[in-house]
Structures are given as structure tokens and as C-alpha cells.
Short mmCIF file of C-alpha atoms and ligand atoms in Angstrom, two decimals:
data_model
loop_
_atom_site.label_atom_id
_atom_site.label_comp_id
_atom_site.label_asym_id
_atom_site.label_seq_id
_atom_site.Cartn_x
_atom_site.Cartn_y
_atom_site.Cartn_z
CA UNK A 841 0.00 0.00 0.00
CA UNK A 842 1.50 2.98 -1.23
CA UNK A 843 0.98 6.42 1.04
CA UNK A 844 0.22 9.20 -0.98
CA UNK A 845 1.89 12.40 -1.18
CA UNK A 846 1.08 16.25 -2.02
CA UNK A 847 4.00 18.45 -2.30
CA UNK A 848 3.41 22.01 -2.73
CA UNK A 849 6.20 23.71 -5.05
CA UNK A 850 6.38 27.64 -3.99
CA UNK A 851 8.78 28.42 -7.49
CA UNK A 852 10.18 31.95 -7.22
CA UNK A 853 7.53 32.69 -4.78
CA UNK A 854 7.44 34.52 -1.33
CA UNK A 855 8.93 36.50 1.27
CA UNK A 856 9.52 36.12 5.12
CA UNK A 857 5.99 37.42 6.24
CA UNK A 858 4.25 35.98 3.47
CA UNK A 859 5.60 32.55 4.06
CA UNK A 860 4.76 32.66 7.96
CA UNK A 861 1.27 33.22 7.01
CA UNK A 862 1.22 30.66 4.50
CA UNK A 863 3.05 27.98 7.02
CA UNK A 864 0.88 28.72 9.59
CA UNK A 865 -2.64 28.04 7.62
CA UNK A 866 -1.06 24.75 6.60
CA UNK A 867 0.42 23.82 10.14
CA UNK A 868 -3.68 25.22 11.60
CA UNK A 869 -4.98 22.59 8.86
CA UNK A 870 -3.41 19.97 11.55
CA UNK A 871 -1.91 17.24 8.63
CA UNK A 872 -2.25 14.18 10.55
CA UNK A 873 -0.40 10.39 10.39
CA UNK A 874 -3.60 9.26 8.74
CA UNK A 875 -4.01 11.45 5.37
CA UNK A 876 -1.07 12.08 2.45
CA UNK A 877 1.96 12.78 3.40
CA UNK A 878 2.80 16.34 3.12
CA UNK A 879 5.43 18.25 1.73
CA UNK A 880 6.42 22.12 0.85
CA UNK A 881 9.22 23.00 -1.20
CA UNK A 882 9.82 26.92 -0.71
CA UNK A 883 12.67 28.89 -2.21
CA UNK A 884 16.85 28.27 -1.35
CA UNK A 885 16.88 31.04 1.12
CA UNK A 886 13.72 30.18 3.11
CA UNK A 887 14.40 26.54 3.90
CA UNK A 888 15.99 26.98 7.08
CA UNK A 889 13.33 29.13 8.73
CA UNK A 890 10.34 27.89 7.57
CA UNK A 891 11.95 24.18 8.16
CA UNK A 892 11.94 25.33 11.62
CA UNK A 893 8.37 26.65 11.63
CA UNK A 894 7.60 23.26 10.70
CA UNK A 895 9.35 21.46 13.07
CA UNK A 896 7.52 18.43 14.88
CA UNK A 897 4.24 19.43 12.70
CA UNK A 898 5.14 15.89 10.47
CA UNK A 899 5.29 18.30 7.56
CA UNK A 900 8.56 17.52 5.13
CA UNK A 901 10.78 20.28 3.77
CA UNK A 902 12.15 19.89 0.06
CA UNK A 903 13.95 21.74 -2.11
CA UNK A 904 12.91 22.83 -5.94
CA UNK A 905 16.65 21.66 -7.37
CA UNK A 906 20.21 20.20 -6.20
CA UNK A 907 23.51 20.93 -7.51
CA UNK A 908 24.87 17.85 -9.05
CA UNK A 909 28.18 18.58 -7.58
CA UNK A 910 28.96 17.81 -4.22
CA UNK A 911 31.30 20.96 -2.91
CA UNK A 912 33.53 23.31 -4.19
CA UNK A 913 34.20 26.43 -6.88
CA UNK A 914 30.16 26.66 -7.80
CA UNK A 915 29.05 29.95 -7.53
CA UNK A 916 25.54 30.57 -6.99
CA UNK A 917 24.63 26.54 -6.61
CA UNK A 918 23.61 24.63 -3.18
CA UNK A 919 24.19 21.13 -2.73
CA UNK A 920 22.90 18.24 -1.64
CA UNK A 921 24.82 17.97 2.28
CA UNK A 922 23.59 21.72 2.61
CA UNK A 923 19.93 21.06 1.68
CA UNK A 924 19.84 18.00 4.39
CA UNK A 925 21.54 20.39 6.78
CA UNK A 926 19.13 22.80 6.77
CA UNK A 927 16.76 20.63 7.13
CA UNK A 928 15.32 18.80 3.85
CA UNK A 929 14.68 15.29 3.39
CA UNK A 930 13.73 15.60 -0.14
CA UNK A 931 14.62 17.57 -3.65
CA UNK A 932 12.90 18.28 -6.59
CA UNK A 933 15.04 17.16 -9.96
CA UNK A 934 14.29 17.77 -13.25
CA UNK A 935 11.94 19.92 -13.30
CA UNK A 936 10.50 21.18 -16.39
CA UNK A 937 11.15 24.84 -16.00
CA UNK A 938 14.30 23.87 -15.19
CA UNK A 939 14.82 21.60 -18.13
CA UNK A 940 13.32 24.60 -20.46
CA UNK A 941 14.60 27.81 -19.13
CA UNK A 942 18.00 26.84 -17.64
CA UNK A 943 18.98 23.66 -20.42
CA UNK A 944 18.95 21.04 -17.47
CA UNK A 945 19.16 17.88 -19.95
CA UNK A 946 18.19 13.98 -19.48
CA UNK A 947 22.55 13.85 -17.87
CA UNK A 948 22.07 16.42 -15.84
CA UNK A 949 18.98 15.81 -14.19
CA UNK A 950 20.44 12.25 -13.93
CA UNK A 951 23.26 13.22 -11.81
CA UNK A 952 21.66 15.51 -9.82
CA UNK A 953 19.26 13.07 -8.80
CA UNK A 954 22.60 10.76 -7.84
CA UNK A 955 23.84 13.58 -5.62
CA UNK A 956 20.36 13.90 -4.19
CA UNK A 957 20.36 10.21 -2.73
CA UNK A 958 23.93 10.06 -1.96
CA UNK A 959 23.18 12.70 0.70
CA UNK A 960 20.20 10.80 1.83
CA UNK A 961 17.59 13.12 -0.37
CA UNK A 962 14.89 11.51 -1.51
CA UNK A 963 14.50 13.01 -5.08
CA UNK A 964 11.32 13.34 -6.95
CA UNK A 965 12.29 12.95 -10.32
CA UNK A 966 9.78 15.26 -12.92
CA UNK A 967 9.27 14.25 -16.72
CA UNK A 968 6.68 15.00 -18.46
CA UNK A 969 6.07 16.19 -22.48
CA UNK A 970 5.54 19.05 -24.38
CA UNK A 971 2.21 19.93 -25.82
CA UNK A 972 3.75 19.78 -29.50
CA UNK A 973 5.39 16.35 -28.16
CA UNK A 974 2.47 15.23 -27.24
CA UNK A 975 -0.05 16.30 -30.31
CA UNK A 976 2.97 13.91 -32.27
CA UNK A 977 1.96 11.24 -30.34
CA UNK A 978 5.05 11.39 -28.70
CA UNK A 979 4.19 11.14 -25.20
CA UNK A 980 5.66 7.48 -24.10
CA UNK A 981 8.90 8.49 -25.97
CA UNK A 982 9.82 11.51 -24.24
CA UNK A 983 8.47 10.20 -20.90
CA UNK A 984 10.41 6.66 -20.92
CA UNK A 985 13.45 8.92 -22.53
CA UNK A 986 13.96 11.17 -19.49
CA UNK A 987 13.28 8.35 -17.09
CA UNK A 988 15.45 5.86 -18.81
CA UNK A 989 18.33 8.41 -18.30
CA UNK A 990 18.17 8.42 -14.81
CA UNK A 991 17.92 4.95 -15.04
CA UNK A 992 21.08 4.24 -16.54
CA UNK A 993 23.31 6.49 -14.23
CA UNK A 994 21.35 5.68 -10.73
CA UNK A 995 20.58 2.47 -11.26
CA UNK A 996 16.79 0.92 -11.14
CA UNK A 997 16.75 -0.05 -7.39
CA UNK A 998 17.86 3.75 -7.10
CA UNK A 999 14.03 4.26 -7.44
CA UNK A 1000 13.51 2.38 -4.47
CA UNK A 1001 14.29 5.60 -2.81
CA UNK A 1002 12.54 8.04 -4.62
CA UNK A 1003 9.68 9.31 -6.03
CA UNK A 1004 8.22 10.24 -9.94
CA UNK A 1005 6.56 13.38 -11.34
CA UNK A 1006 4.71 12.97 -14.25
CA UNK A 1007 4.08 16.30 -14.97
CA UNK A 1008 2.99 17.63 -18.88
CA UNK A 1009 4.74 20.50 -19.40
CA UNK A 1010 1.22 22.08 -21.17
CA UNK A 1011 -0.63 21.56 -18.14
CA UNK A 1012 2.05 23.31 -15.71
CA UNK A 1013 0.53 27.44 -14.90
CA UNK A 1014 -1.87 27.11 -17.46
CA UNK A 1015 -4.85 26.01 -15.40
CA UNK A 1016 -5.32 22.87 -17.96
CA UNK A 1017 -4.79 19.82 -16.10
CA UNK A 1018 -4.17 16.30 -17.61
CA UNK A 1019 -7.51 14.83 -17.54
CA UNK A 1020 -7.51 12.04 -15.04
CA UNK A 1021 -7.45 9.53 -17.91
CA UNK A 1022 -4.19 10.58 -19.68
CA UNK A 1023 -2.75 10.94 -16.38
CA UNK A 1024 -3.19 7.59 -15.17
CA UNK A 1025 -2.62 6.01 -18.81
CA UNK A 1026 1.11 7.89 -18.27
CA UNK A 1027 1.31 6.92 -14.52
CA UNK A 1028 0.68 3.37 -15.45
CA UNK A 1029 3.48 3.28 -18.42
CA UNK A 1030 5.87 4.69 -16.44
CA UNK A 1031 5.46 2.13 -13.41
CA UNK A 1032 4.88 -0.55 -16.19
CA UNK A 1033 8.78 -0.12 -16.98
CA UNK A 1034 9.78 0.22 -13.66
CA UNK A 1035 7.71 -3.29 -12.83
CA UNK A 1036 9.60 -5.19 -15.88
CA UNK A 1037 12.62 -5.59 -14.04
CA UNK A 1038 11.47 -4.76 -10.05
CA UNK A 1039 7.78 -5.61 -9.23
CA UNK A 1040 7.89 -5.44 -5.73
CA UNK A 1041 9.99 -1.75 -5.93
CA UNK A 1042 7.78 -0.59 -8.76
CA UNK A 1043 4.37 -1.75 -6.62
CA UNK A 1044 5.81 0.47 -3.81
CA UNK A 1045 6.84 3.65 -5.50
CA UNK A 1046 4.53 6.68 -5.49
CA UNK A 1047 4.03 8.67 -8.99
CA UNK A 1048 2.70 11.92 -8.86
CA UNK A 1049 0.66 13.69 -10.91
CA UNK A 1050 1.65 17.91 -11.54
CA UNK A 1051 0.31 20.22 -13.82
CA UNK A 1052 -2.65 22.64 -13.07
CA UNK A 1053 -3.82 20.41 -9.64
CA UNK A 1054 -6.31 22.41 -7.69
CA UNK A 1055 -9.07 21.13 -4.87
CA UNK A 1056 -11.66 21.34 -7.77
CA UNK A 1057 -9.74 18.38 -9.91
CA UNK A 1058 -7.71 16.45 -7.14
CA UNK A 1059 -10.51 13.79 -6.25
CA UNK A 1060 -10.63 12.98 -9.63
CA UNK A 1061 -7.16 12.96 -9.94
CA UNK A 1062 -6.42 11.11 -7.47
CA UNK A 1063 -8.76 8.52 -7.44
CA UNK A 1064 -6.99 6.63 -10.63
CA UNK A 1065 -4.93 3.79 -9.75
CA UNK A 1066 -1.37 4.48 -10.26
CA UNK A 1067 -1.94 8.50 -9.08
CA UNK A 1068 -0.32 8.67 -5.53
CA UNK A 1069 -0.47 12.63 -4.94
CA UNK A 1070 0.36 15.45 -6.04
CA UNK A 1071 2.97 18.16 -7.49
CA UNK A 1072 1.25 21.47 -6.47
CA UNK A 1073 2.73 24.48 -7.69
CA UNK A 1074 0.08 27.58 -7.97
CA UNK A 1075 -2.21 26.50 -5.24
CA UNK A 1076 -0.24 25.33 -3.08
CA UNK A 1077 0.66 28.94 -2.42
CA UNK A 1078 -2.86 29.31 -1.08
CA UNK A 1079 -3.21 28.02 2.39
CA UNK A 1080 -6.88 26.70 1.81
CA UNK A 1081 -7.05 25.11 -1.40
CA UNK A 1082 -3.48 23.16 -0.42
CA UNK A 1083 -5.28 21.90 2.40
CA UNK A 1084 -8.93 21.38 0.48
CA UNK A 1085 -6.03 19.00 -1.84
CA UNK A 1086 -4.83 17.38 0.99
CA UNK A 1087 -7.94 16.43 2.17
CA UNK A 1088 -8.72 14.88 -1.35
CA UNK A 1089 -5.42 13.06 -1.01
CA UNK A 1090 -6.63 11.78 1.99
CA UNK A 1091 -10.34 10.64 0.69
CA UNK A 1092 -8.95 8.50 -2.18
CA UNK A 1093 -7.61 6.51 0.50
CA UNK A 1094 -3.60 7.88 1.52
C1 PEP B 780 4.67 22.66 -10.73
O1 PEP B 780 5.24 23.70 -10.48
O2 PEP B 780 5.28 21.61 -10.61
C2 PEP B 780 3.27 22.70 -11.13
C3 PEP B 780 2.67 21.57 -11.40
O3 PEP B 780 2.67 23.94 -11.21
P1 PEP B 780 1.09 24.23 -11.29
O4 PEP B 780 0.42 23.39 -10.25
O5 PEP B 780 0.97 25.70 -11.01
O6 PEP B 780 0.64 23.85 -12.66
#
């Protein structure tokens, strides 16, 4: 049985007050041992203190990205011992922004999700399609493409210790959402490949779904089979609706 999980992913969003008010709707919506787990992933410089703001609530701290490099002459990038010393027990890799706007490719995002676990991250690995990818029916190639390259540096039981993303990059801050039949046809491929070679690992390991989530489309969401949660970006800025998605999380059966 597979506990589900909704992450909320702040972006470039925030600011000191604004993220105490934030924290402390989600920390008043009391997230309990029985629903999804929960997760928020603000920005680099906001880790530590809302990680403490946090503390002993059974809320996890992530970050949105990891340096692939473990120390040294890297201006401007924070690793992987820094994020779990500040607090994090999880990092975001791969994700499409970050493939699109800052030229993360498949390598990349494959060793960064390497230095992730060798600090004891658990990374949530993020692939997902293009809209013009997928009106060329190309969907299961680009998908299997960007997993199989993790694959191949990390190792399949690497993914016994971490967690997917499918997230279509047409449905991310557009307000279009997958509908809850291409998500869980994507969802199922992508554990499908996973199961050829690891059944029991692949059983166990929680896909999300990302892209346009919101309380009025997470039941439906995540009531298909191989959807275990959510990637949250927009509304998980807003205290209410995070928590009105939690509680869906937690009525399809966490
Ligand atoms: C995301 O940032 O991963 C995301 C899915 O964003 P949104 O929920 O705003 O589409």
C-alpha cells in the first residue's frame, strides 16, 4: 500500500511574512499520520526558517533543485549535504522549467538526482512532455526517454528511494490539467517499466501527478490507480485550497 503524497512547489515565490502566514494556515490545517503525506518546497533562502516553523508538525521540507556537484568552486549553486543540513529530506530534480529555461538535460537531471540520494535526499524525479510532443503522439517516448536516463546512471533499485513526477509540461501554470485519464494512462506506463525488471519496488513507489492540480480536480485525480499525490505548484501557495487538496489526497484513500 502505497501512502500518498502532495508536495506544494512555492517556485520563485514569497517573502519572510508571506511565508509565515502561508506555514501557519497549513500547520492550523493539523496534517495528521492518517491522510497524504505532506510536503512544501519553498525557495533556497527560506528553507531553514520555515523548516523550523515546521518542526515536529510531520510536515517535510524539500527543495525545488540540487547541484549535481557535491562541494567546491560553484558559484551561486547549493548542494545536496547543505539542503539536508538545513533541514530537507527531499529535492525536486528535473523539473520542467528547469529543463526549459535553464537547459537542465536527461545527464544532468540524472546526476543531480545521484547527488540527491547520496546525501540521503529523496528526489522526486519530474518528466513530463511538451504539448507539440504530445499532439505527435510522442508522449511514451519523451516520458520513458527522461526516465530511462536516470535509469542508466542511478541504477533501477535507485528508485527504491525516490519518487516520480509525471508532470505535462502544457498543463504546468496554465490552469489545464491532464484529464484524469491521460494521467493515469502515463502513470501506469511509467510504473509498467519500472515493474519489468522490479515488481515489488515498482508496486511500492509513489508517482505523482503535476500540472494545473487544484481542490476542484484532485478527487478525480487522485482517485486513478497508479496516481499517488500530487505536485502542487500555484495552489499550493494558497493556504486553503493546499489543504482542500490534501484532504482529497486523503479521501482516495492515503
Ligand atoms: C509545478 O510547479 O510543478 C506545477 C505543477 O505547477 P502548477 O500546479 O501551477 O501547474
Amino acid at each position: 500500500m502505497r501512502r500518498s503524497l502532495v508536495a506544494g512547489n512555492w517556485k520563485m515565490h514569497g517573502s519572510r511574512g508571506a511565508n509565515a502566514s502561508l506555514v501557519s494556515e497549513i500547520l492550523a490545517a493539523g496534517h495528521g499520520d492518517d491522510g497524504p503525506e505532506v510536503l512544501v518546497c519553498p525557495p533556497y533562502p527560506y528553507l531553514w526558517e520555515v523548516g523550523k516553523a515546521l518542526k515536529d508538525s510531520g510536515i517535510a521540507l524539500g527543495a525545488q533543485d540540487v547541484c549535481a556537484e557535491a562541494v567546491g568552486a560553484h558559484t551561486g549553486e547549493v548542494s545536496a549535504a547543505m539542503l539536508v543540513d538545513v533541514g530537507c529530506t527531499y529535492a525536486i530534480v528535473g523539473h520542467s522549467e528547469r529543463r526549459a529555461l535553464y537547459a537542465e538535460d536527461d545527464q544532468l537531471v540524472a546526476r543531480k538526482f545521484v547527488a540527491a540520494q547520496r546525501e540521503g535526499l529523496t528526489p522526486i524525479l519530474c518528466v513530463g512532455e511538451t504539448l507539440d510532443e504530445r499532439e505527435a503522439a510522442r508522449t511514451e517516448q519523451v516520458v520513458l526517454r527522461q526516465l530511462d536516463a536516470v535509469i542508466d546512471v542511478a541504477g533501477l533499485d535507485a528508485f527504491g528511494k525516490a519518487v516520480l513526477a509525471y508532470e505535462p509540461v502544457w498543463a504546468i501554470g496554465t490552469g489545464k490539467n491532464a484529464t484524469p485519464d491521460q494521467a493515469q494512462e502515463v502513470h501506469s506506463l511509467l510504473r509498467r517499466r519500472l515493474q519489468q525488471e522490479n515488481a515489488t519496488m515498482s508496486a511500492c513507489l509513489r508517482i505523482l501527478y503535476g500540472g494545473s492540480v487544484k481542490a476542484a480536480n484532485a478527487a478525480e485525480l487522485f482517485a486513478m490507480p497508479d496516481v499517488d499525490g500530487g505536485l502542487v505548484g500555484g495552489a499550493s501557495l494558497n493556504g486553503e485550497e493546499f489543504r482542500r487538496i490534501c484532504e482529497a489526497a486523503r479521501q482516495a484513500g492515503a
